[in-house]
């Protein structure tokens, strides 16, 4: 019997460059935030074309610190997407602000600028869009909305380092918040980065990150320990250097999946907007009512073939008991997000995927949905 290797939804590939830098840190004896973290910050500022990058201990902390640094707290409303990882919402709650939702567009499941405008109230202090699956949200439009109404714009770019609109990197439209968690496009296990052009904000973030200390034992605000370690920075740096190449492989895999799945009725393939650079953190299809198999049954059919898939996300982010009754949330029906939650299925698209694995994934999807391979 032929051994069938399983295809994971994400894969961490670290090499000699990461080993070399990690060894450099170990030999240096300096483990807490230092020169390697500074190198990572410089690389992130270059990636996002921003003046400042501030490394912190996670993507969630990046969001919390960004909101704190902007002075957002109790009494303020933050307008965000109902279709995201829970960290986006938890960050808003953590700073004491109120979350109000604006539904996503059916086209790409990122927050709808029109819905954002409709959700504004006199208490709105910030907009918090998410670059879902590595596809830019319309932060070019949201930047104009934010400016017109005097609001802060915070981008949850956890899934999208390297993504861009018209050549302008995400994380440079508003305050960029990135994650270096284990499954993200650039990973160091746990970590985060905030990007901004605002000198004063960058300074506040650096102070907040380090117990509110500007100079040694000179405390200017009550702060926190949000610091990243040297070892984590060492592991992330080489990946950042080859990010363009890694993204290229993600995009090539996405294109190969598109070609092999375009003829399948009942599947909606990921939308790509002209002028946008999508970095395919996930390749997410929608299993529509015209599919002979429901989403969960398709996932099960793939699992039997040793192909991992993911449901990001199975519910609208507020649709849990712990949020339903929470006074810090303003919940209204979000029909597009709620429907998407029943349809989305992410297929492997990571850079280590081979073309024969892409064939296997597409073949398994076609078989499960009762269609032949595409004419090629
Ligand atoms: C991963 C993720 C986060 C949180 O990042 P952590 O590093 O895990 O704290 C926030 N928002 C989105 C959309 C994410 O995917």
mmCIF file of C-alpha atoms and ligand atoms in Angstrom:
data_model
loop_
_atom_site.group_PDB
_atom_site.id
_atom_site.type_symbol
_atom_site.label_atom_id
_atom_site.label_comp_id
_atom_site.label_asym_id
_atom_site.label_seq_id
_atom_site.Cartn_x
_atom_site.Cartn_y
_atom_site.Cartn_z
ATOM 1 C CA UNK A 1 0.000 0.000 0.000
ATOM 2 C CA UNK A 2 1.240 3.459 -0.902
ATOM 3 C CA UNK A 3 1.898 5.742 2.035
ATOM 4 C CA UNK A 4 -0.243 8.865 1.819
ATOM 5 C CA UNK A 5 1.439 11.837 3.462
ATOM 6 C CA UNK A 6 -0.879 14.333 5.043
ATOM 7 C CA UNK A 7 -1.027 17.906 3.780
ATOM 8 C CA UNK A 8 -1.133 20.400 6.663
ATOM 9 C CA UNK A 9 -2.962 23.738 6.511
ATOM 10 C CA UNK A 10 0.220 25.552 7.538
ATOM 11 C CA UNK A 11 3.875 24.571 7.828
ATOM 12 C CA UNK A 12 6.758 26.254 9.618
ATOM 13 C CA UNK A 13 9.984 26.088 7.606
ATOM 14 C CA UNK A 14 13.034 27.453 9.399
ATOM 15 C CA UNK A 15 16.540 26.995 8.053
ATOM 16 C CA UNK A 16 20.205 27.724 8.495
ATOM 17 C CA UNK A 17 19.752 31.495 8.472
ATOM 18 C CA UNK A 18 17.391 31.283 11.470
ATOM 19 C CA UNK A 19 19.748 28.846 13.219
ATOM 20 C CA UNK A 20 22.714 31.133 12.661
ATOM 21 C CA UNK A 21 20.987 34.225 14.063
ATOM 22 C CA UNK A 22 19.479 32.305 17.000
ATOM 23 C CA UNK A 23 22.948 30.952 17.802
ATOM 24 C CA UNK A 24 24.312 34.483 17.610
ATOM 25 C CA UNK A 25 21.808 35.527 20.279
ATOM 26 C CA UNK A 26 22.577 32.535 22.494
ATOM 27 C CA UNK A 27 26.300 33.210 22.306
ATOM 28 C CA UNK A 28 25.798 36.927 22.977
ATOM 29 C CA UNK A 29 24.183 36.200 26.344
ATOM 30 C CA UNK A 30 21.667 38.967 25.701
ATOM 31 C CA UNK A 31 18.178 37.478 25.566
ATOM 32 C CA UNK A 32 15.810 40.338 26.414
ATOM 33 C CA UNK A 33 14.970 43.107 23.924
ATOM 34 C CA UNK A 34 18.127 44.413 22.310
ATOM 35 C CA UNK A 35 19.887 44.806 18.949
ATOM 36 C CA UNK A 36 18.173 41.867 17.210
ATOM 37 C CA UNK A 37 14.747 43.309 18.059
ATOM 38 C CA UNK A 38 15.962 46.628 16.645
ATOM 39 C CA UNK A 39 17.000 44.894 13.419
ATOM 40 C CA UNK A 40 13.551 43.320 13.174
ATOM 41 C CA UNK A 41 11.952 46.731 13.671
ATOM 42 C CA UNK A 42 14.076 48.242 10.920
ATOM 43 C CA UNK A 43 13.101 45.415 8.568
ATOM 44 C CA UNK A 44 9.401 45.857 9.346
ATOM 45 C CA UNK A 45 9.576 49.624 8.832
ATOM 46 C CA UNK A 46 11.174 48.931 5.435
ATOM 47 C CA UNK A 47 8.533 46.353 4.547
ATOM 48 C CA UNK A 48 5.673 48.722 5.360
ATOM 49 C CA UNK A 49 7.329 51.967 4.165
ATOM 50 C CA UNK A 50 6.784 53.520 7.603
ATOM 51 C CA UNK A 51 9.043 55.640 9.787
ATOM 52 C CA UNK A 52 8.628 53.426 12.843
ATOM 53 C CA UNK A 53 8.085 49.801 13.777
ATOM 54 C CA UNK A 54 7.696 48.793 17.423
ATOM 55 C CA UNK A 55 8.069 45.092 18.220
ATOM 56 C CA UNK A 56 5.877 43.661 20.983
ATOM 57 C CA UNK A 57 5.116 40.262 22.467
ATOM 58 C CA UNK A 58 2.123 39.266 20.297
ATOM 59 C CA UNK A 59 -0.296 40.431 17.651
ATOM 60 C CA UNK A 60 -2.972 40.842 20.306
ATOM 61 C CA UNK A 61 -0.629 43.036 22.331
ATOM 62 C CA UNK A 62 0.092 45.050 19.174
ATOM 63 C CA UNK A 63 -3.635 45.824 18.867
ATOM 64 C CA UNK A 64 -4.026 46.615 22.582
ATOM 65 C CA UNK A 65 -0.936 48.840 22.641
ATOM 66 C CA UNK A 66 -1.983 50.652 19.437
ATOM 67 C CA UNK A 67 -5.392 51.470 20.929
ATOM 68 C CA UNK A 68 -3.821 52.506 24.249
ATOM 69 C CA UNK A 69 -1.209 54.588 22.476
ATOM 70 C CA UNK A 70 -3.992 56.397 20.605
ATOM 71 C CA UNK A 71 -5.708 57.115 23.902
ATOM 72 C CA UNK A 72 -8.742 54.941 23.167
ATOM 73 C CA UNK A 73 -10.576 53.618 26.222
ATOM 74 C CA UNK A 74 -13.852 53.629 28.163
ATOM 75 C CA UNK A 75 -16.592 55.671 26.487
ATOM 76 C CA UNK A 76 -15.017 55.305 23.043
ATOM 77 C CA UNK A 77 -16.481 53.154 20.302
ATOM 78 C CA UNK A 78 -14.333 51.206 17.881
ATOM 79 C CA UNK A 79 -15.965 50.086 14.636
ATOM 80 C CA UNK A 80 -14.702 46.694 13.524
ATOM 81 C CA UNK A 81 -15.571 43.645 11.453
ATOM 82 C CA UNK A 82 -17.802 40.842 12.726
ATOM 83 C CA UNK A 83 -15.786 38.327 10.677
ATOM 84 C CA UNK A 84 -12.351 38.018 12.270
ATOM 85 C CA UNK A 85 -10.241 36.176 14.794
ATOM 86 C CA UNK A 86 -11.399 36.880 18.324
ATOM 87 C CA UNK A 87 -8.195 38.800 19.195
ATOM 88 C CA UNK A 88 -9.446 41.819 17.227
ATOM 89 C CA UNK A 89 -12.493 42.046 19.488
ATOM 90 C CA UNK A 90 -10.653 41.150 22.694
ATOM 91 C CA UNK A 91 -8.186 43.999 22.161
ATOM 92 C CA UNK A 92 -11.043 46.513 22.017
ATOM 93 C CA UNK A 93 -12.566 45.077 25.196
ATOM 94 C CA UNK A 94 -9.205 44.981 26.954
ATOM 95 C CA UNK A 95 -8.718 48.749 26.625
ATOM 96 C CA UNK A 96 -12.226 49.307 27.995
ATOM 97 C CA UNK A 97 -13.722 50.591 24.732
ATOM 98 C CA UNK A 98 -17.000 49.489 23.129
ATOM 99 C CA UNK A 99 -17.038 47.380 19.964
ATOM 100 C CA UNK A 100 -19.551 48.257 17.269
ATOM 101 C CA UNK A 101 -19.677 46.154 14.133
ATOM 102 C CA UNK A 102 -19.995 46.971 10.442
ATOM 103 C CA UNK A 103 -20.797 44.039 8.156
ATOM 104 C CA UNK A 104 -18.346 42.709 5.581
ATOM 105 C CA UNK A 105 -18.733 42.822 1.812
ATOM 106 C CA UNK A 106 -20.002 39.675 0.134
ATOM 107 C CA UNK A 107 -17.223 40.082 -2.422
ATOM 108 C CA UNK A 108 -14.211 39.491 -0.153
ATOM 109 C CA UNK A 109 -15.462 39.330 3.457
ATOM 110 C CA UNK A 110 -13.489 42.398 4.574
ATOM 111 C CA UNK A 111 -15.321 45.257 6.301
ATOM 112 C CA UNK A 112 -17.583 47.323 4.042
ATOM 113 C CA UNK A 113 -16.671 51.039 3.989
ATOM 114 C CA UNK A 114 -20.352 51.906 3.412
ATOM 115 C CA UNK A 115 -21.342 49.842 6.459
ATOM 116 C CA UNK A 116 -18.595 51.571 8.458
ATOM 117 C CA UNK A 117 -20.026 54.992 7.609
ATOM 118 C CA UNK A 118 -23.474 53.815 8.654
ATOM 119 C CA UNK A 119 -22.069 52.592 11.997
ATOM 120 C CA UNK A 120 -20.446 55.887 13.010
ATOM 121 C CA UNK A 121 -21.810 57.599 16.125
ATOM 122 C CA UNK A 122 -20.662 60.665 18.099
ATOM 123 C CA UNK A 123 -18.683 58.235 20.293
ATOM 124 C CA UNK A 124 -16.749 56.572 17.473
ATOM 125 C CA UNK A 125 -13.035 57.038 18.102
ATOM 126 C CA UNK A 126 -11.396 54.486 15.809
ATOM 127 C CA UNK A 127 -11.892 52.164 12.864
ATOM 128 C CA UNK A 128 -10.363 48.688 13.109
ATOM 129 C CA UNK A 129 -10.497 46.830 9.779
ATOM 130 C CA UNK A 130 -8.865 43.418 9.287
ATOM 131 C CA UNK A 131 -6.875 42.341 6.231
ATOM 132 C CA UNK A 132 -8.608 38.970 6.195
ATOM 133 C CA UNK A 133 -6.778 35.925 4.791
ATOM 134 C CA UNK A 134 -3.965 38.223 3.572
ATOM 135 C CA UNK A 135 -6.262 40.283 1.329
ATOM 136 C CA UNK A 136 -6.229 44.033 1.994
ATOM 137 C CA UNK A 137 -9.386 45.541 3.453
ATOM 138 C CA UNK A 138 -10.319 48.848 1.753
ATOM 139 C CA UNK A 139 -8.078 50.894 4.027
ATOM 140 C CA UNK A 140 -7.507 53.431 1.234
ATOM 141 C CA UNK A 141 -11.208 54.319 1.447
ATOM 142 C CA UNK A 142 -11.363 53.919 5.235
ATOM 143 C CA UNK A 143 -8.426 56.300 5.599
ATOM 144 C CA UNK A 144 -10.567 58.981 3.913
ATOM 145 C CA UNK A 145 -13.529 58.166 6.160
ATOM 146 C CA UNK A 146 -11.273 58.362 9.234
ATOM 147 C CA UNK A 147 -9.799 61.703 8.144
ATOM 148 C CA UNK A 148 -13.205 63.181 7.328
ATOM 149 C CA UNK A 149 -14.512 62.327 10.807
ATOM 150 C CA UNK A 150 -11.333 62.809 12.843
ATOM 151 C CA UNK A 151 -11.023 59.113 13.754
ATOM 152 C CA UNK A 152 -8.022 56.890 14.287
ATOM 153 C CA UNK A 153 -7.432 54.058 11.811
ATOM 154 C CA UNK A 154 -5.880 50.881 13.201
ATOM 155 C CA UNK A 155 -5.199 48.082 10.718
ATOM 156 C CA UNK A 156 -5.301 44.498 11.954
ATOM 157 C CA UNK A 157 -2.632 43.257 9.549
ATOM 158 C CA UNK A 158 -1.924 40.061 11.517
ATOM 159 C CA UNK A 159 -2.546 37.955 8.417
ATOM 160 C CA UNK A 160 -1.097 40.278 5.823
ATOM 161 C CA UNK A 161 2.576 41.321 6.034
ATOM 162 C CA UNK A 162 3.579 42.268 2.482
ATOM 163 C CA UNK A 163 0.045 42.942 1.229
ATOM 164 C CA UNK A 164 -0.536 46.272 -0.530
ATOM 165 C CA UNK A 165 -3.050 48.493 -2.299
ATOM 166 C CA UNK A 166 -1.765 50.302 -5.378
ATOM 167 C CA UNK A 167 1.784 49.568 -4.249
ATOM 168 C CA UNK A 168 1.240 51.049 -0.779
ATOM 169 C CA UNK A 169 1.848 48.430 1.926
ATOM 170 C CA UNK A 170 -0.831 47.612 4.480
ATOM 171 C CA UNK A 171 0.213 48.869 7.881
ATOM 172 C CA UNK A 172 1.021 52.289 6.397
ATOM 173 C CA UNK A 173 -2.536 53.560 5.859
ATOM 174 C CA UNK A 174 -3.275 53.676 9.587
ATOM 175 C CA UNK A 175 -1.461 52.199 12.570
ATOM 176 C CA UNK A 176 -0.407 48.699 11.442
ATOM 177 C CA UNK A 177 -0.659 45.724 13.806
ATOM 178 C CA UNK A 178 1.124 42.532 12.763
ATOM 179 C CA UNK A 179 1.347 39.091 14.378
ATOM 180 C CA UNK A 180 4.310 36.719 14.384
ATOM 181 C CA UNK A 181 2.291 33.799 15.793
ATOM 182 C CA UNK A 182 3.213 30.232 14.797
ATOM 183 C CA UNK A 183 0.789 29.944 11.861
ATOM 184 C CA UNK A 184 1.268 33.427 10.390
ATOM 185 C CA UNK A 185 3.140 34.274 7.171
ATOM 186 C CA UNK A 186 6.154 35.427 9.215
ATOM 187 C CA UNK A 187 6.496 33.545 12.473
ATOM 188 C CA UNK A 188 8.554 33.447 15.590
ATOM 189 C CA UNK A 189 6.112 31.432 17.705
ATOM 190 C CA UNK A 190 4.691 34.438 19.519
ATOM 191 C CA UNK A 191 5.313 38.058 18.642
ATOM 192 C CA UNK A 192 3.884 41.231 17.156
ATOM 193 C CA UNK A 193 4.849 44.512 15.512
ATOM 194 C CA UNK A 194 3.189 47.934 15.329
ATOM 195 C CA UNK A 195 3.984 50.239 12.397
ATOM 196 C CA UNK A 196 3.371 53.991 12.178
ATOM 197 C CA UNK A 197 4.606 57.234 10.643
ATOM 198 C CA UNK A 198 3.607 59.155 13.778
ATOM 199 C CA UNK A 199 6.732 60.025 15.786
ATOM 200 C CA UNK A 200 4.825 60.858 18.972
ATOM 201 C CA UNK A 201 2.773 57.658 18.833
ATOM 202 C CA UNK A 202 5.886 55.543 18.254
ATOM 203 C CA UNK A 203 7.470 57.170 21.290
ATOM 204 C CA UNK A 204 4.392 56.487 23.455
ATOM 205 C CA UNK A 205 4.354 52.866 22.303
ATOM 206 C CA UNK A 206 8.022 52.363 23.197
ATOM 207 C CA UNK A 207 7.391 53.860 26.633
ATOM 208 C CA UNK A 208 4.208 51.804 27.242
ATOM 209 C CA UNK A 209 6.042 48.630 26.173
ATOM 210 C CA UNK A 210 8.689 49.124 28.837
ATOM 211 C CA UNK A 211 6.796 49.802 32.103
ATOM 212 C CA UNK A 212 6.102 53.412 31.142
ATOM 213 C CA UNK A 213 9.795 54.186 31.452
ATOM 214 C CA UNK A 214 11.390 56.825 29.219
ATOM 215 C CA UNK A 215 14.852 56.774 30.745
ATOM 216 C CA UNK A 216 16.189 54.505 33.443
ATOM 217 C CA UNK A 217 13.721 54.651 36.399
ATOM 218 C CA UNK A 218 12.024 57.687 34.888
ATOM 219 C CA UNK A 219 8.377 56.555 34.713
ATOM 220 C CA UNK A 220 6.118 58.866 32.725
ATOM 221 C CA UNK A 221 2.938 56.736 32.572
ATOM 222 C CA UNK A 222 1.839 53.468 34.171
ATOM 223 C CA UNK A 223 3.090 50.969 31.597
ATOM 224 C CA UNK A 224 3.373 47.267 30.857
ATOM 225 C CA UNK A 225 5.852 44.644 29.788
ATOM 226 C CA UNK A 226 5.059 44.198 26.092
ATOM 227 C CA UNK A 227 8.639 43.390 25.049
ATOM 228 C CA UNK A 228 9.760 40.825 22.475
ATOM 229 C CA UNK A 229 12.877 38.711 23.083
ATOM 230 C CA UNK A 230 16.087 38.619 21.050
ATOM 231 C CA UNK A 231 15.622 34.933 20.176
ATOM 232 C CA UNK A 232 12.174 35.604 18.752
ATOM 233 C CA UNK A 233 13.489 38.496 16.674
ATOM 234 C CA UNK A 234 16.351 36.312 15.398
ATOM 235 C CA UNK A 235 13.909 33.678 14.133
ATOM 236 C CA UNK A 236 11.685 36.225 12.396
ATOM 237 C CA UNK A 237 14.397 38.253 10.640
ATOM 238 C CA UNK A 238 15.464 35.809 7.904
ATOM 239 C CA UNK A 239 11.825 35.072 7.037
ATOM 240 C CA UNK A 240 11.260 38.771 6.531
ATOM 241 C CA UNK A 241 14.217 38.875 4.180
ATOM 242 C CA UNK A 242 12.712 36.169 1.995
ATOM 243 C CA UNK A 243 9.115 37.278 2.426
ATOM 244 C CA UNK A 244 8.695 38.416 -1.193
ATOM 245 C CA UNK A 245 9.742 34.963 -2.389
ATOM 246 C CA UNK A 246 7.490 33.189 0.167
ATOM 247 C CA UNK A 247 4.532 35.373 -0.844
ATOM 248 C CA UNK A 248 5.224 34.634 -4.499
ATOM 249 C CA UNK A 249 4.906 30.912 -3.759
ATOM 250 C CA UNK A 250 1.648 31.465 -1.887
ATOM 251 C CA UNK A 251 0.290 33.405 -4.850
ATOM 252 C CA UNK A 252 1.470 30.769 -7.345
ATOM 253 C CA UNK A 253 -0.237 28.053 -5.279
ATOM 254 C CA UNK A 254 -3.424 30.131 -5.140
ATOM 255 C CA UNK A 255 -3.349 30.576 -8.903
ATOM 256 C CA UNK A 256 -2.806 26.833 -9.429
ATOM 257 C CA UNK A 257 -5.784 26.077 -7.159
ATOM 258 C CA UNK A 258 -7.880 28.665 -9.052
ATOM 259 C CA UNK A 259 -7.103 26.968 -12.368
ATOM 260 C CA UNK A 260 -8.006 23.539 -11.038
ATOM 261 C CA UNK A 261 -11.218 24.604 -9.260
ATOM 262 C CA UNK A 262 -12.667 27.274 -11.551
ATOM 263 C CA UNK A 263 -15.075 24.837 -13.230
ATOM 264 C CA UNK A 264 -16.555 23.476 -9.987
ATOM 265 C CA UNK A 265 -20.138 24.614 -9.436
ATOM 266 C CA UNK A 266 -21.005 25.233 -5.817
ATOM 267 C CA UNK A 267 -17.602 26.734 -5.034
ATOM 268 C CA UNK A 268 -16.792 30.426 -4.903
ATOM 269 C CA UNK A 269 -13.068 30.988 -5.222
ATOM 270 C CA UNK A 270 -11.195 33.764 -3.361
ATOM 271 C CA UNK A 271 -11.713 37.154 -4.939
ATOM 272 C CA UNK A 272 -8.685 39.118 -6.061
ATOM 273 C CA UNK A 273 -9.085 42.868 -6.538
ATOM 274 C CA UNK A 274 -7.098 44.501 -9.368
ATOM 275 C CA UNK A 275 -4.378 46.758 -7.979
ATOM 276 C CA UNK A 276 -4.263 44.891 -4.677
ATOM 277 C CA UNK A 277 -1.479 42.604 -3.568
ATOM 278 C CA UNK A 278 -3.078 39.617 -1.775
ATOM 279 C CA UNK A 279 -0.584 37.531 0.223
ATOM 280 C CA UNK A 280 -2.824 34.480 0.717
ATOM 281 C CA UNK A 281 -2.405 33.795 4.379
ATOM 282 C CA UNK A 282 -5.360 31.531 3.610
ATOM 283 C CA UNK A 283 -6.908 30.326 0.370
ATOM 284 C CA UNK A 284 -10.559 30.407 1.357
ATOM 285 C CA UNK A 285 -13.358 29.106 -0.822
ATOM 286 C CA UNK A 286 -17.060 29.422 -0.109
ATOM 287 C CA UNK A 287 -19.168 26.292 -0.390
ATOM 288 C CA UNK A 288 -22.497 27.640 -1.652
ATOM 289 C CA UNK A 289 -25.981 26.086 -1.510
ATOM 290 C CA UNK A 290 -25.590 24.799 -5.094
ATOM 291 C CA UNK A 291 -22.799 22.481 -3.959
ATOM 292 C CA UNK A 292 -23.847 18.809 -3.679
ATOM 293 C CA UNK A 293 -21.934 18.621 -0.369
ATOM 294 C CA UNK A 294 -22.176 21.040 2.512
ATOM 295 C CA UNK A 295 -19.050 22.788 3.809
ATOM 296 C CA UNK A 296 -18.553 20.492 6.796
ATOM 297 C CA UNK A 297 -18.995 17.350 4.683
ATOM 298 C CA UNK A 298 -16.454 18.620 2.169
ATOM 299 C CA UNK A 299 -13.990 19.241 5.005
ATOM 300 C CA UNK A 300 -14.583 15.694 6.224
ATOM 301 C CA UNK A 301 -14.071 14.251 2.709
ATOM 302 C CA UNK A 302 -10.712 16.053 2.567
ATOM 303 C CA UNK A 303 -9.742 14.863 6.029
ATOM 304 C CA UNK A 304 -10.299 11.252 4.935
ATOM 305 C CA UNK A 305 -7.801 11.943 2.121
ATOM 306 C CA UNK A 306 -5.322 13.278 4.732
ATOM 307 C CA UNK A 307 -5.818 16.872 3.549
ATOM 308 C CA UNK A 308 -6.121 19.490 6.266
ATOM 309 C CA UNK A 309 -8.541 22.361 5.852
ATOM 310 C CA UNK A 310 -9.644 25.130 8.189
ATOM 311 C CA UNK A 311 -12.804 27.031 9.019
ATOM 312 C CA UNK A 312 -11.908 30.658 9.600
ATOM 313 C CA UNK A 313 -14.299 31.472 11.158
ATOM 314 C CA UNK A 314 -17.192 29.201 12.154
ATOM 315 C CA UNK A 315 -19.263 32.051 13.640
ATOM 316 C CA UNK A 316 -19.478 35.818 13.647
ATOM 317 C CA UNK A 317 -17.051 36.970 16.316
ATOM 318 C CA UNK A 318 -19.790 38.236 18.679
ATOM 319 C CA UNK A 319 -21.835 35.046 18.387
ATOM 320 C CA UNK A 320 -20.786 33.459 21.701
ATOM 321 C CA UNK A 321 -22.463 33.632 25.100
ATOM 322 C CA UNK A 322 -19.545 35.506 26.651
ATOM 323 C CA UNK A 323 -20.027 38.333 24.136
ATOM 324 C CA UNK A 324 -23.799 38.237 23.528
ATOM 325 C CA UNK A 325 -24.559 39.703 26.951
ATOM 326 C CA UNK A 326 -21.432 41.835 27.201
ATOM 327 C CA UNK A 327 -22.246 45.543 27.649
ATOM 328 C CA UNK A 328 -19.054 46.482 25.776
ATOM 329 C CA UNK A 329 -20.516 45.122 22.527
ATOM 330 C CA UNK A 330 -23.185 46.692 20.325
ATOM 331 C CA UNK A 331 -24.600 43.754 18.378
ATOM 332 C CA UNK A 332 -26.813 44.108 15.338
ATOM 333 C CA UNK A 333 -27.610 41.543 12.641
ATOM 334 C CA UNK A 334 -24.664 41.048 10.276
ATOM 335 C CA UNK A 335 -26.193 38.886 7.528
ATOM 336 C CA UNK A 336 -23.171 38.720 5.222
ATOM 337 C CA UNK A 337 -20.752 37.666 7.966
ATOM 338 C CA UNK A 338 -23.241 35.222 9.467
ATOM 339 C CA UNK A 339 -23.800 33.544 6.117
ATOM 340 C CA UNK A 340 -20.075 33.463 5.307
ATOM 341 C CA UNK A 341 -19.411 31.679 8.607
ATOM 342 C CA UNK A 342 -21.480 28.742 7.332
ATOM 343 C CA UNK A 343 -19.717 28.603 3.950
ATOM 344 C CA UNK A 344 -16.001 29.325 4.291
ATOM 345 C CA UNK A 345 -13.383 26.628 3.976
ATOM 346 C CA UNK A 346 -9.648 27.307 3.771
ATOM 347 C CA UNK A 347 -7.470 24.934 1.750
ATOM 348 C CA UNK A 348 -3.684 24.606 2.158
ATOM 349 C CA UNK A 349 -1.801 27.311 0.219
ATOM 350 C CA UNK A 350 1.420 27.672 2.246
ATOM 351 C CA UNK A 351 4.804 28.129 0.534
ATOM 352 C CA UNK A 352 6.032 24.566 1.198
ATOM 353 C CA UNK A 353 3.183 23.084 -0.820
ATOM 354 C CA UNK A 354 4.317 21.264 -3.981
ATOM 355 C CA UNK A 355 2.451 21.305 -7.287
ATOM 356 C CA UNK A 356 1.638 17.610 -6.915
ATOM 357 C CA UNK A 357 0.091 18.390 -3.519
ATOM 358 C CA UNK A 358 -1.937 21.157 -5.153
ATOM 359 C CA UNK A 359 -3.132 18.560 -7.685
ATOM 360 C CA UNK A 360 -4.053 16.220 -4.844
ATOM 361 C CA UNK A 361 -6.031 18.915 -3.016
ATOM 362 C CA UNK A 362 -7.894 20.034 -6.132
ATOM 363 C CA UNK A 363 -8.488 16.418 -7.195
ATOM 364 C CA UNK A 364 -9.947 15.558 -3.792
ATOM 365 C CA UNK A 365 -12.252 18.598 -3.882
ATOM 366 C CA UNK A 366 -13.445 17.723 -7.407
ATOM 367 C CA UNK A 367 -14.050 14.081 -6.486
ATOM 368 C CA UNK A 368 -15.931 14.998 -3.318
ATOM 369 C CA UNK A 369 -18.161 17.385 -5.250
ATOM 370 C CA UNK A 370 -18.745 14.846 -8.030
ATOM 371 C CA UNK A 371 -17.022 16.682 -10.864
ATOM 372 C CA UNK A 372 -14.140 15.598 -13.055
ATOM 373 C CA UNK A 373 -10.801 17.359 -13.285
ATOM 374 C CA UNK A 374 -10.723 20.571 -15.365
ATOM 375 C CA UNK A 375 -10.140 20.340 -19.142
ATOM 376 C CA UNK A 376 -6.532 21.277 -19.606
HETATM 377 C C1 LIG B 1 -3.462 35.989 14.707
HETATM 378 C C2 LIG B 1 -4.370 37.140 14.714
HETATM 379 C C3 LIG B 1 -4.360 38.078 15.748
HETATM 380 C C4 LIG B 1 -3.608 37.907 17.046
HETATM 381 O O1 LIG B 1 -2.281 37.668 16.927
HETATM 382 P P1 LIG B 1 -1.501 36.873 18.098
HETATM 383 O O2 LIG B 1 -0.079 37.057 17.711
HETATM 384 O O3 LIG B 1 -1.952 35.453 18.027
HETATM 385 O O4 LIG B 1 -1.830 37.509 19.390
HETATM 386 C C5 LIG B 1 -5.176 39.186 15.633
HETATM 387 N N1 LIG B 1 -5.966 39.359 14.576
HETATM 388 C C6 LIG B 1 -6.031 38.468 13.569
HETATM 389 C C7 LIG B 1 -6.939 38.736 12.413
HETATM 390 C C8 LIG B 1 -5.249 37.319 13.608
HETATM 391 O O5 LIG B 1 -5.331 36.439 12.610
#
